[in-house]
Every structure is written in structure tokens, then in C-alpha cells.
Amino acid sequence: MRHADIPKAVSQRLSLYLRHLESLQRSEVSTVSSSQLGRSLGLTAAQVRKDLAYFGQFGFPGVGYKVQHLIAQLRRILGTDKTWLMALVGVGNLGRALVRYRGFEKQNFEIVAVFDNDPRVVGTTVGTLAVQPLDDLEESVRKRKIRIAIIAVPAEAAQGVADRLVAAGIRGILNFAPTTIVVPDPVKCCAVDLAVQLEQLTFQVQGR
Amino acid sequence: MRHADIPKAVSQRLSLYLRHLESLQRSEVSTVSSSQLGRSLGLTAAQVRKDLAYFGQFGFPGVGYKVQHLIAQLRRILGTDKTWLMALVGVGNLGRALVRYRGFEKQNFEIVAVFDNDPRVVGTTVGTLAVQPLDDLEESVRKRKIRIAIIAVPAEAAQGVADRLVAAGIRGILNFAPTTIVVPDPVKCCAVDLAVQLEQLTFQVQGR
DNA sequence: TAGATTGTTAATCGATTAACAATC
DNA sequence: TAGATTGTTAATCGATTAACAATC
């Protein structure tokens, strides 16, 4: 089964499984059943088994899943068994915080190039990286074979930046700009949308 | 129909409708049809109409929806016609960036209290706010009647902070910590999960 | 009026859950 | 062996889409 055919809900849950398994590993738990895993994450045991079964037979009847083995499988399936180089565009408050965010390394992600179009920011250093002018984007992305980019620019600029990233050969975009951006088919885009999330909260919180 | 009975997929799309309508308003478009709205957001016209029809009859047959009117209705439905006070816990890189993030105000959200448990950080100023010790959390939340909180602490500390926030009367939590947190029933929790989003990208990008 | 578009019902599609034979 | 738990099929549930009378 091709990855494109996997329901999005399933692949999202794979990440949750992986994170929980990693925490079990830290607690030196070596085996876990679908019902235990489900209970910890608020899912049914059947759903856990069905999700994992999309990708192979990882469990042992009567025993459950071997934590270490399932972690390795999930990392391979998700593609996080290798390091991913990322570019970040937009060095405002959020961009700066993302560059400094230590969580990426743990997951095998690394920001290796940072861009901005503000001449006052270009050339300054963020973390260990010199901010490059936006004009260097295409060359830098190609040269370093960067495949994932983070957009942290204002809403008005987001689509234009996305177009350039796509033209430069980027395959996936994580979009923090508060606007929907459109990318051509083989390219993937995920939105981290504070507005949507906060309004989700106010909608549910007021409705009582 | 109670808000809790609205499918989550529907309420998420309400935010997207609102944002696109606001952009239409800035372009001085006064009327929009369900098919136009759908096309802009990658949804079917039927879905747009069905989503809106959960909450009332906002459209005019043969005409479409009045942009200004629908904006007002959606703000009322989502609860963003009033200002929401927020507390933020955890003044690391990300927390700092969020306090300084200018996008909240536009949407009627305001961070009015900031907490951390690191004595080196307590008392310092972030934006216009003095960082308070975590011990002040309950009193501050109650006194200012804060109903929404943002968690931006390390994963290990997240559940403990969530428990205290809930005890202090918080009704909704936006969780940036890379871990699943559990809250008792009337309280709502939304996760902004970089790990999940990035792995979503690598999963789809590699699978070809 | 003719053309456009709504709100809503019925049909379709897809995802979740329950059940159970197979397995350790 | 008896007990536990898997992978998978069939049944259920819910969400999306299509169709259309009602409306402007």
C-alpha cells in the first residue's frame, strides 16, 4: 500500500504511538499490548492494531508488541530514522524561537539554512546560523539538498515564499503563517495554525 | 444543537471560513457563494453549506452569503467576538516568542500573565509582562478570571502544569509541549505538536 | 421571468469498532 | 495446556457528496 493511500488520521496516530513507545522505553518497559497503548492515548485497542497492521505484522499473539522493535519500525515507516535537513524562511520572533528550539535534533531534524528579506536582519546570526538573503534561497536549497522548509513569514508573504520553495525543489512545507497556502501536487504542506487552534478552544469552552 | 455535538472537523473549518472571509472583506468583496468559498479552501460547495447550516440559515438563495454578515456570525459562533484573556506557562524560547507574537491581538486574544518556575527567569520582563513564579498561578488565574492557558514547558513538566491549571479553573489549554496531556472532562485541550506535523511531512515526502 | 444558489434529504463513501479464528 | 493477544473480516457508525425543491 502506497503512503498516499494511508488515511491521514492513521499516519498522525503513528507519531503518537512512537512518542509513547519512546517514553515506555525510557521507563524500561519492553513489551506493550494494543489495549495498553490505546488506553494511554485515548484510542481503542482495535484501532491501534488496525493502524499498525497497515504496515506489516509487528506484534506477537499472546504477548503484544516489543517496544524497541516497534520503535525502530515506526521510525523507519515515518522516515525519521535518517536526518532531515530543513530551511527556515522568516526570522521574526517565531522563526528565531524555532531555530533555537532544541526539540528538533532529538527527532532527527536539523535547520541548516535561514532566510529573510529584511536587510537589517540579513547577515545577523541566529543560533549558529547566519541569516541569508531570500535571493540565495534557490541556490542554497539545491546545493544542500534540503527537502523540508518551515515558513514563518507574515501571511501576505507566505504564498510567494511557498512558490519559490517549491520551484527550488522543496518537497514538504511546515507553514506557521496564518493563511492557507496552496502547493502543487507532489509537494506536501502541513499547517501549524494558532488561530484555528485557539478558536477551537473558545468554540468549545464558551459552548456550555 | 450543543457545541459538543458539532463534529470537530466542522468547527475547524469554521475558522478557515472566517479567515478567508476576512481576506475577502479586505478585498472589498461583499458576497460569496458556497462554491467560491469551497474552491478557495479546497472543499466542496456542499460541505461549506452543510457546515454553516449547523448553526442557522445565513445564506440567500440565488445570491450567496453576505461577507460582512457571515463574518459577524462566525465570530459569534466561535466566541471570538469578545476578548479572551490567556495565561502562558513556560518562558523558554517558544514561550517568549508567543508572548511577543502580534497575531493574538488581531484575533481578540491577549496574554495577561506569564509564569515560570526558574528563579533566574522569575521577575524578568517579557514584552510588557513580569514573569511570575509558578506558585502565583492559582491566585492570578482566579483573580483575573483567565479561562485559557498556553503550556510551553518541557514535556516532563506539562502534565503537572496542566493539573494545576485545571485546579485553578482554566477551561481550555493550548499545549505546545511534545507530550499528550490528559484533562478532566469539561476542560478542553488542543495540541500544537511539531513532532507530529514534521513526521507527517517526512512520512508523505519519503513515500514516493 | 430565467438563472443562480441556498438548505436539506438521501446516497455514498470511508473510518472505527466488534468479533473471532489463529497464534504464542 | 490455559490464558492472552494478535491480525483481519464483517458490522457499525459518522462524515462527505450528490441531488433537488424552495427561494431570491
PDB file of N, CA and C in Angstrom, chain B residues 35-125:
ATOM      1  N   SER B  35     -19.778  27.753  -3.457  1.00  0.00           N
ATOM      2  CA  SER B  35     -18.824  27.135  -4.387  1.00  0.00           C
ATOM      3  C   SER B  35     -17.534  27.944  -4.485  1.00  0.00           C
ATOM      4  N   GLN B  36     -17.644  29.277  -4.444  1.00  0.00           N
ATOM      5  CA  GLN B  36     -16.430  30.107  -4.448  1.00  0.00           C
ATOM      6  C   GLN B  36     -15.607  29.852  -3.188  1.00  0.00           C
ATOM      7  N   LEU B  37     -16.312  29.871  -2.049  1.00  0.00           N
ATOM      8  CA  LEU B  37     -15.642  29.655  -0.766  1.00  0.00           C
ATOM      9  C   LEU B  37     -14.961  28.287  -0.754  1.00  0.00           C
ATOM     10  N   GLY B  38     -15.692  27.284  -1.242  1.00  0.00           N
ATOM     11  CA  GLY B  38     -15.141  25.936  -1.289  1.00  0.00           C
ATOM     12  C   GLY B  38     -13.892  25.855  -2.154  1.00  0.00           C
ATOM     13  N   ARG B  39     -13.962  26.461  -3.319  1.00  0.00           N
ATOM     14  CA  ARG B  39     -12.829  26.391  -4.238  1.00  0.00           C
ATOM     15  C   ARG B  39     -11.576  26.988  -3.592  1.00  0.00           C
ATOM     16  N   SER B  40     -11.732  28.121  -2.930  1.00  0.00           N
ATOM     17  CA  SER B  40     -10.584  28.784  -2.300  1.00  0.00           C
ATOM     18  C   SER B  40      -9.944  27.934  -1.208  1.00  0.00           C
ATOM     19  N   LEU B  41     -10.740  27.089  -0.572  1.00  0.00           N
ATOM     20  CA  LEU B  41     -10.227  26.349   0.578  1.00  0.00           C
ATOM     21  C   LEU B  41     -10.082  24.856   0.295  1.00  0.00           C
ATOM     22  N   GLY B  42     -10.324  24.453  -0.943  1.00  0.00           N
ATOM     23  CA  GLY B  42     -10.177  23.051  -1.285  1.00  0.00           C
ATOM     24  C   GLY B  42     -11.271  22.163  -0.721  1.00  0.00           C
ATOM     25  N   LEU B  43     -12.493  22.689  -0.656  1.00  0.00           N
ATOM     26  CA  LEU B  43     -13.630  21.926  -0.130  1.00  0.00           C
ATOM     27  C   LEU B  43     -14.756  21.953  -1.158  1.00  0.00           C
ATOM     28  N   THR B  44     -15.716  21.044  -1.007  1.00  0.00           N
ATOM     29  CA  THR B  44     -16.859  21.075  -1.918  1.00  0.00           C
ATOM     30  C   THR B  44     -17.863  22.121  -1.441  1.00  0.00           C
ATOM     31  N   ALA B  45     -18.670  22.603  -2.402  1.00  0.00           N
ATOM     32  CA  ALA B  45     -19.697  23.592  -2.065  1.00  0.00           C
ATOM     33  C   ALA B  45     -20.699  23.004  -1.073  1.00  0.00           C
ATOM     34  N   ALA B  46     -21.027  21.734  -1.274  1.00  0.00           N
ATOM     35  CA  ALA B  46     -21.996  21.083  -0.385  1.00  0.00           C
ATOM     36  C   ALA B  46     -21.494  21.063   1.054  1.00  0.00           C
ATOM     37  N   GLN B  47     -20.207  20.839   1.206  1.00  0.00           N
ATOM     38  CA  GLN B  47     -19.643  20.795   2.551  1.00  0.00           C
ATOM     39  C   GLN B  47     -19.703  22.155   3.231  1.00  0.00           C
ATOM     40  N   VAL B  48     -19.390  23.189   2.479  1.00  0.00           N
ATOM     41  CA  VAL B  48     -19.467  24.542   3.022  1.00  0.00           C
ATOM     42  C   VAL B  48     -20.896  24.831   3.499  1.00  0.00           C
ATOM     43  N   ARG B  49     -21.873  24.541   2.650  1.00  0.00           N
ATOM     44  CA  ARG B  49     -23.266  24.833   3.020  1.00  0.00           C
ATOM     45  C   ARG B  49     -23.696  24.020   4.227  1.00  0.00           C
ATOM     46  N   LYS B  50     -23.309  22.744   4.235  1.00  0.00           N
ATOM     47  CA  LYS B  50     -23.703  21.881   5.340  1.00  0.00           C
ATOM     48  C   LYS B  50     -23.079  22.352   6.653  1.00  0.00           C
ATOM     49  N   ASP B  51     -21.805  22.713   6.607  1.00  0.00           N
ATOM     50  CA  ASP B  51     -21.130  23.190   7.817  1.00  0.00           C
ATOM     51  C   ASP B  51     -21.858  24.400   8.394  1.00  0.00           C
ATOM     52  N   LEU B  52     -22.143  25.366   7.534  1.00  0.00           N
ATOM     53  CA  LEU B  52     -22.769  26.599   8.010  1.00  0.00           C
ATOM     54  C   LEU B  52     -24.191  26.345   8.503  1.00  0.00           C
ATOM     55  N   ALA B  53     -24.869  25.385   7.844  1.00  0.00           N
ATOM     56  CA  ALA B  53     -26.269  25.122   8.177  1.00  0.00           C
ATOM     57  C   ALA B  53     -26.435  24.509   9.567  1.00  0.00           C
ATOM     58  N   TYR B  54     -25.328  24.001  10.155  1.00  0.00           N
ATOM     59  CA  TYR B  54     -25.416  23.524  11.538  1.00  0.00           C
ATOM     60  C   TYR B  54     -25.867  24.646  12.470  1.00  0.00           C
ATOM     61  N   PHE B  55     -25.542  25.872  12.100  1.00  0.00           N
ATOM     62  CA  PHE B  55     -25.693  26.984  13.040  1.00  0.00           C
ATOM     63  C   PHE B  55     -26.808  27.958  12.684  1.00  0.00           C
ATOM     64  N   GLY B  56     -27.435  27.758  11.515  1.00  0.00           N
ATOM     65  CA  GLY B  56     -28.525  28.651  11.133  1.00  0.00           C
ATOM     66  C   GLY B  56     -28.583  28.840   9.634  1.00  0.00           C
ATOM     67  N   GLN B  57     -29.482  29.690   9.208  1.00  0.00           N
ATOM     68  CA  GLN B  57     -29.601  29.980   7.788  1.00  0.00           C
ATOM     69  C   GLN B  57     -28.976  31.334   7.514  1.00  0.00           C
ATOM     70  N   PHE B  58     -27.752  31.319   7.017  1.00  0.00           N
ATOM     71  CA  PHE B  58     -27.006  32.567   6.852  1.00  0.00           C
ATOM     72  C   PHE B  58     -26.994  33.039   5.404  1.00  0.00           C
ATOM     73  N   GLY B  59     -27.362  32.151   4.480  1.00  0.00           N
ATOM     74  CA  GLY B  59     -27.230  32.476   3.060  1.00  0.00           C
ATOM     75  C   GLY B  59     -28.523  32.975   2.443  1.00  0.00           C
ATOM     76  N   PHE B  60     -28.407  33.460   1.209  1.00  0.00           N
ATOM     77  CA  PHE B  60     -29.556  33.952   0.469  1.00  0.00           C
ATOM     78  C   PHE B  60     -29.599  33.202  -0.850  1.00  0.00           C
ATOM     79  N   PRO B  61     -30.640  32.356  -1.049  1.00  0.00           N
ATOM     80  CA  PRO B  61     -30.725  31.569  -2.284  1.00  0.00           C
ATOM     81  C   PRO B  61     -30.615  32.473  -3.507  1.00  0.00           C
ATOM     82  N   GLY B  62     -29.840  32.060  -4.464  1.00  0.00           N
ATOM     83  CA  GLY B  62     -29.644  32.852  -5.674  1.00  0.00           C
ATOM     84  C   GLY B  62     -28.595  33.927  -5.522  1.00  0.00           C
ATOM     85  N   VAL B  63     -28.174  34.204  -4.297  1.00  0.00           N
ATOM     86  CA  VAL B  63     -27.238  35.300  -4.053  1.00  0.00           C
ATOM     87  C   VAL B  63     -25.920  34.794  -3.465  1.00  0.00           C
ATOM     88  N   GLY B  64     -26.033  34.005  -2.411  1.00  0.00           N
ATOM     89  CA  GLY B  64     -24.849  33.536  -1.700  1.00  0.00           C
ATOM     90  C   GLY B  64     -24.856  34.047  -0.272  1.00  0.00           C
ATOM     91  N   TYR B  65     -23.669  34.251   0.275  1.00  0.00           N
ATOM     92  CA  TYR B  65     -23.547  34.731   1.650  1.00  0.00           C
ATOM     93  C   TYR B  65     -22.996  36.153   1.641  1.00  0.00           C
ATOM     94  N   LYS B  66     -23.534  37.015   2.504  1.00  0.00           N
ATOM     95  CA  LYS B  66     -23.011  38.371   2.665  1.00  0.00           C
ATOM     96  C   LYS B  66     -21.748  38.280   3.529  1.00  0.00           C
ATOM     97  N   VAL B  67     -20.637  38.706   2.998  1.00  0.00           N
ATOM     98  CA  VAL B  67     -19.341  38.524   3.661  1.00  0.00           C
ATOM     99  C   VAL B  67     -19.351  39.093   5.075  1.00  0.00           C
ATOM    100  N   GLN B  68     -19.763  40.375   5.164  1.00  0.00           N
ATOM    101  CA  GLN B  68     -19.731  41.059   6.453  1.00  0.00           C
ATOM    102  C   GLN B  68     -20.601  40.355   7.497  1.00  0.00           C
ATOM    103  N   HIS B  69     -21.786  39.992   7.052  1.00  0.00           N
ATOM    104  CA  HIS B  69     -22.736  39.345   7.959  1.00  0.00           C
ATOM    105  C   HIS B  69     -22.224  37.982   8.420  1.00  0.00           C
ATOM    106  N   LEU B  70     -21.675  37.208   7.472  1.00  0.00           N
ATOM    107  CA  LEU B  70     -21.190  35.874   7.826  1.00  0.00           C
ATOM    108  C   LEU B  70     -19.986  35.965   8.765  1.00  0.00           C
ATOM    109  N   ILE B  71     -19.133  36.952   8.556  1.00  0.00           N
ATOM    110  CA  ILE B  71     -18.010  37.168   9.474  1.00  0.00           C
ATOM    111  C   ILE B  71     -18.516  37.379  10.896  1.00  0.00           C
ATOM    112  N   ALA B  72     -19.508  38.253  11.028  1.00  0.00           N
ATOM    113  CA  ALA B  72     -20.045  38.546  12.357  1.00  0.00           C
ATOM    114  C   ALA B  72     -20.639  37.292  12.994  1.00  0.00           C
ATOM    115  N   GLN B  73     -21.347  36.514  12.183  1.00  0.00           N
ATOM    116  CA  GLN B  73     -21.950  35.289  12.700  1.00  0.00           C
ATOM    117  C   GLN B  73     -20.886  34.288  13.139  1.00  0.00           C
ATOM    118  N   LEU B  74     -19.866  34.115  12.316  1.00  0.00           N
ATOM    119  CA  LEU B  74     -18.825  33.133  12.636  1.00  0.00           C
ATOM    120  C   LEU B  74     -18.061  33.551  13.891  1.00  0.00           C
ATOM    121  N   ARG B  75     -17.794  34.857  14.013  1.00  0.00           N
ATOM    122  CA  ARG B  75     -17.112  35.321  15.236  1.00  0.00           C
ATOM    123  C   ARG B  75     -17.954  35.016  16.464  1.00  0.00           C
ATOM    124  N   ARG B  76     -19.250  35.264  16.350  1.00  0.00           N
ATOM    125  CA  ARG B  76     -20.146  34.983  17.468  1.00  0.00           C
ATOM    126  C   ARG B  76     -20.135  33.487  17.782  1.00  0.00           C
ATOM    127  N   ILE B  77     -20.237  32.660  16.732  1.00  0.00           N
ATOM    128  CA  ILE B  77     -20.281  31.200  16.914  1.00  0.00           C
ATOM    129  C   ILE B  77     -18.985  30.703  17.545  1.00  0.00           C
ATOM    130  N   LEU B  78     -17.861  31.205  17.055  1.00  0.00           N
ATOM    131  CA  LEU B  78     -16.564  30.754  17.562  1.00  0.00           C
ATOM    132  C   LEU B  78     -16.227  31.389  18.916  1.00  0.00           C
ATOM    133  N   GLY B  79     -16.935  32.457  19.256  1.00  0.00           N
ATOM    134  CA  GLY B  79     -16.684  33.101  20.541  1.00  0.00           C
ATOM    135  C   GLY B  79     -15.599  34.154  20.491  1.00  0.00           C
ATOM    136  N   THR B  80     -15.150  34.520  19.299  1.00  0.00           N
ATOM    137  CA  THR B  80     -14.059  35.494  19.199  1.00  0.00           C
ATOM    138  C   THR B  80     -14.580  36.910  18.961  1.00  0.00           C
ATOM    139  N   ASP B  81     -15.868  37.126  19.261  1.00  0.00           N
ATOM    140  CA  ASP B  81     -16.390  38.493  19.229  1.00  0.00           C
ATOM    141  C   ASP B  81     -16.085  39.205  20.551  1.00  0.00           C
ATOM    142  N   LYS B  82     -15.618  38.431  21.527  1.00  0.00           N
ATOM    143  CA  LYS B  82     -15.187  39.029  22.802  1.00  0.00           C
ATOM    144  C   LYS B  82     -13.702  38.717  22.998  1.00  0.00           C
ATOM    145  N   THR B  83     -13.035  39.510  23.842  1.00  0.00           N
ATOM    146  CA  THR B  83     -11.612  39.272  24.108  1.00  0.00           C
ATOM    147  C   THR B  83     -11.446  38.131  25.116  1.00  0.00           C
ATOM    148  N   TRP B  84     -10.449  37.297  24.860  1.00  0.00           N
ATOM    149  CA  TRP B  84     -10.142  36.191  25.762  1.00  0.00           C
ATOM    150  C   TRP B  84      -8.783  36.464  26.423  1.00  0.00           C
ATOM    151  N   LEU B  85      -8.781  36.416  27.755  1.00  0.00           N
ATOM    152  CA  LEU B  85      -7.522  36.591  28.485  1.00  0.00           C
ATOM    153  C   LEU B  85      -6.828  35.226  28.596  1.00  0.00           C
ATOM    154  N   MET B  86      -5.520  35.243  28.421  1.00  0.00           N
ATOM    155  CA  MET B  86      -4.781  33.987  28.469  1.00  0.00           C
ATOM    156  C   MET B  86      -3.597  34.084  29.432  1.00  0.00           C
ATOM    157  N   ALA B  87      -3.259  32.946  30.017  1.00  0.00           N
ATOM    158  CA  ALA B  87      -2.023  32.811  30.799  1.00  0.00           C
ATOM    159  C   ALA B  87      -1.060  31.952  29.997  1.00  0.00           C
ATOM    160  N   LEU B  88       0.224  32.237  30.147  1.00  0.00           N
ATOM    161  CA  LEU B  88       1.226  31.403  29.492  1.00  0.00           C
ATOM    162  C   LEU B  88       2.177  30.856  30.544  1.00  0.00           C
ATOM    163  N   VAL B  89       2.416  29.558  30.499  1.00  0.00           N
ATOM    164  CA  VAL B  89       3.334  28.925  31.450  1.00  0.00           C
ATOM    165  C   VAL B  89       4.541  28.385  30.693  1.00  0.00           C
ATOM    166  N   GLY B  90       5.715  28.825  31.118  1.00  0.00           N
ATOM    167  CA  GLY B  90       6.944  28.360  30.479  1.00  0.00           C
ATOM    168  C   GLY B  90       7.534  29.417  29.575  1.00  0.00           C
ATOM    169  N   VAL B  91       8.558  30.134  30.091  1.00  0.00           N
ATOM    170  CA  VAL B  91       9.120  31.250  29.338  1.00  0.00           C
ATOM    171  C   VAL B  91      10.465  30.850  28.750  1.00  0.00           C
ATOM    172  N   GLY B  92      10.460  29.806  27.950  1.00  0.00           N
ATOM    173  CA  GLY B  92      11.658  29.450  27.181  1.00  0.00           C
ATOM    174  C   GLY B  92      11.644  30.194  25.851  1.00  0.00           C
ATOM    175  N   ASN B  93      12.399  29.665  24.896  1.00  0.00           N
ATOM    176  CA  ASN B  93      12.423  30.287  23.568  1.00  0.00           C
ATOM    177  C   ASN B  93      11.032  30.444  22.991  1.00  0.00           C
ATOM    178  N   LEU B  94      10.296  29.354  23.022  1.00  0.00           N
ATOM    179  CA  LEU B  94       8.984  29.351  22.395  1.00  0.00           C
ATOM    180  C   LEU B  94       8.010  30.247  23.153  1.00  0.00           C
ATOM    181  N   GLY B  95       7.990  30.105  24.477  1.00  0.00           N
ATOM    182  CA  GLY B  95       7.101  30.932  25.295  1.00  0.00           C
ATOM    183  C   GLY B  95       7.339  32.406  25.045  1.00  0.00           C
ATOM    184  N   ARG B  96       8.589  32.796  25.033  1.00  0.00           N
ATOM    185  CA  ARG B  96       8.956  34.181  24.781  1.00  0.00           C
ATOM    186  C   ARG B  96       8.410  34.661  23.427  1.00  0.00           C
ATOM    187  N   ALA B  97       8.608  33.825  22.418  1.00  0.00           N
ATOM    188  CA  ALA B  97       8.142  34.186  21.079  1.00  0.00           C
ATOM    189  C   ALA B  97       6.617  34.336  21.060  1.00  0.00           C
ATOM    190  N   LEU B  98       5.947  33.481  21.785  1.00  0.00           N
ATOM    191  CA  LEU B  98       4.485  33.545  21.799  1.00  0.00           C
ATOM    192  C   LEU B  98       3.997  34.812  22.480  1.00  0.00           C
ATOM    193  N   VAL B  99       4.664  35.196  23.583  1.00  0.00           N
ATOM    194  CA  VAL B  99       4.262  36.436  24.274  1.00  0.00           C
ATOM    195  C   VAL B  99       4.405  37.625  23.335  1.00  0.00           C
ATOM    196  N   ARG B 100       5.450  37.591  22.517  1.00  0.00           N
ATOM    197  CA  ARG B 100       5.712  38.733  21.646  1.00  0.00           C
ATOM    198  C   ARG B 100       4.919  38.669  20.344  1.00  0.00           C
ATOM    199  N   TYR B 101       4.317  37.527  20.093  1.00  0.00           N
ATOM    200  CA  TYR B 101       3.586  37.322  18.837  1.00  0.00           C
ATOM    201  C   TYR B 101       2.421  38.302  18.730  1.00  0.00           C
ATOM    202  N   ARG B 102       2.444  39.085  17.643  1.00  0.00           N
ATOM    203  CA  ARG B 102       1.443  40.142  17.497  1.00  0.00           C
ATOM    204  C   ARG B 102       0.104  39.630  16.950  1.00  0.00           C
ATOM    205  N   GLY B 103       0.104  38.390  16.476  1.00  0.00           N
ATOM    206  CA  GLY B 103      -1.107  37.880  15.833  1.00  0.00           C
ATOM    207  C   GLY B 103      -2.283  37.668  16.780  1.00  0.00           C
ATOM    208  N   PHE B 104      -1.993  37.491  18.078  1.00  0.00           N
ATOM    209  CA  PHE B 104      -3.076  37.204  19.018  1.00  0.00           C
ATOM    210  C   PHE B 104      -4.084  38.340  19.106  1.00  0.00           C
ATOM    211  N   GLU B 105      -3.564  39.555  19.226  1.00  0.00           N
ATOM    212  CA  GLU B 105      -4.461  40.701  19.419  1.00  0.00           C
ATOM    213  C   GLU B 105      -5.493  40.801  18.312  1.00  0.00           C
ATOM    214  N   LYS B 106      -5.008  40.670  17.095  1.00  0.00           N
ATOM    215  CA  LYS B 106      -5.912  40.766  15.941  1.00  0.00           C
ATOM    216  C   LYS B 106      -7.117  39.860  16.108  1.00  0.00           C
ATOM    217  N   GLN B 107      -6.889  38.729  16.770  1.00  0.00           N
ATOM    218  CA  GLN B 107      -7.969  37.768  16.908  1.00  0.00           C
ATOM    219  C   GLN B 107      -8.665  37.860  18.254  1.00  0.00           C
ATOM    220  N   ASN B 108      -8.401  38.933  18.989  1.00  0.00           N
ATOM    221  CA  ASN B 108      -9.073  39.097  20.275  1.00  0.00           C
ATOM    222  C   ASN B 108      -8.575  38.157  21.366  1.00  0.00           C
ATOM    223  N   PHE B 109      -7.295  37.811  21.281  1.00  0.00           N
ATOM    224  CA  PHE B 109      -6.689  37.057  22.364  1.00  0.00           C
ATOM    225  C   PHE B 109      -5.615  37.925  23.008  1.00  0.00           C
ATOM    226  N   GLU B 110      -5.452  37.805  24.322  1.00  0.00           N
ATOM    227  CA  GLU B 110      -4.448  38.620  24.995  1.00  0.00           C
ATOM    228  C   GLU B 110      -3.798  37.833  26.129  1.00  0.00           C
ATOM    229  N   ILE B 111      -2.481  37.708  26.060  1.00  0.00           N
ATOM    230  CA  ILE B 111      -1.760  37.071  27.160  1.00  0.00           C
ATOM    231  C   ILE B 111      -1.572  38.112  28.257  1.00  0.00           C
ATOM    232  N   VAL B 112      -2.103  37.834  29.449  1.00  0.00           N
ATOM    233  CA  VAL B 112      -2.054  38.829  30.524  1.00  0.00           C
ATOM    234  C   VAL B 112      -1.261  38.358  31.736  1.00  0.00           C
ATOM    235  N   ALA B 113      -0.795  37.109  31.718  1.00  0.00           N
ATOM    236  CA  ALA B 113       0.018  36.625  32.836  1.00  0.00           C
ATOM    237  C   ALA B 113       0.973  35.564  32.329  1.00  0.00           C
ATOM    238  N   VAL B 114       2.207  35.605  32.837  1.00  0.00           N
ATOM    239  CA  VAL B 114       3.262  34.711  32.366  1.00  0.00           C
ATOM    240  C   VAL B 114       3.941  34.078  33.571  1.00  0.00           C
ATOM    241  N   PHE B 115       4.121  32.757  33.534  1.00  0.00           N
ATOM    242  CA  PHE B 115       4.669  32.043  34.683  1.00  0.00           C
ATOM    243  C   PHE B 115       5.861  31.179  34.292  1.00  0.00           C
ATOM    244  N   ASP B 116       6.784  31.047  35.258  1.00  0.00           N
ATOM    245  CA  ASP B 116       7.889  30.108  35.076  1.00  0.00           C
ATOM    246  C   ASP B 116       8.352  29.672  36.459  1.00  0.00           C
ATOM    247  N   ASN B 117       9.003  28.503  36.538  1.00  0.00           N
ATOM    248  CA  ASN B 117       9.471  28.059  37.854  1.00  0.00           C
ATOM    249  C   ASN B 117      10.972  28.250  38.037  1.00  0.00           C
ATOM    250  N   ASP B 118      11.630  28.794  37.013  1.00  0.00           N
ATOM    251  CA  ASP B 118      13.066  29.036  37.115  1.00  0.00           C
ATOM    252  C   ASP B 118      13.308  30.379  37.806  1.00  0.00           C
ATOM    253  N   PRO B 119      13.944  30.356  38.986  1.00  0.00           N
ATOM    254  CA  PRO B 119      14.133  31.610  39.743  1.00  0.00           C
ATOM    255  C   PRO B 119      14.936  32.641  38.965  1.00  0.00           C
ATOM    256  N   ARG B 120      15.752  32.180  38.005  1.00  0.00           N
ATOM    257  CA  ARG B 120      16.536  33.142  37.219  1.00  0.00           C
ATOM    258  C   ARG B 120      15.652  33.902  36.231  1.00  0.00           C
ATOM    259  N   VAL B 121      14.504  33.339  35.925  1.00  0.00           N
ATOM    260  CA  VAL B 121      13.619  33.955  34.935  1.00  0.00           C
ATOM    261  C   VAL B 121      12.521  34.765  35.610  1.00  0.00           C
ATOM    262  N   VAL B 122      12.072  34.269  36.782  1.00  0.00           N
ATOM    263  CA  VAL B 122      11.007  34.960  37.509  1.00  0.00           C
ATOM    264  C   VAL B 122      11.424  36.398  37.801  1.00  0.00           C
ATOM    265  N   GLY B 123      10.543  37.338  37.552  1.00  0.00           N
ATOM    266  CA  GLY B 123      10.837  38.739  37.822  1.00  0.00           C
ATOM    267  C   GLY B 123      11.351  39.487  36.605  1.00  0.00           C
ATOM    268  N   THR B 124      11.905  38.756  35.638  1.00  0.00           N
ATOM    269  CA  THR B 124      12.326  39.416  34.405  1.00  0.00           C
ATOM    270  C   THR B 124      11.088  39.805  33.605  1.00  0.00           C
ATOM    271  N   THR B 125      11.305  40.647  32.600  1.00  0.00           N
ATOM    272  CA  THR B 125      10.173  41.141  31.817  1.00  0.00           C
ATOM    273  C   THR B 125      10.192  40.520  30.432  1.00  0.00           C
TER     274      THR B 125
END
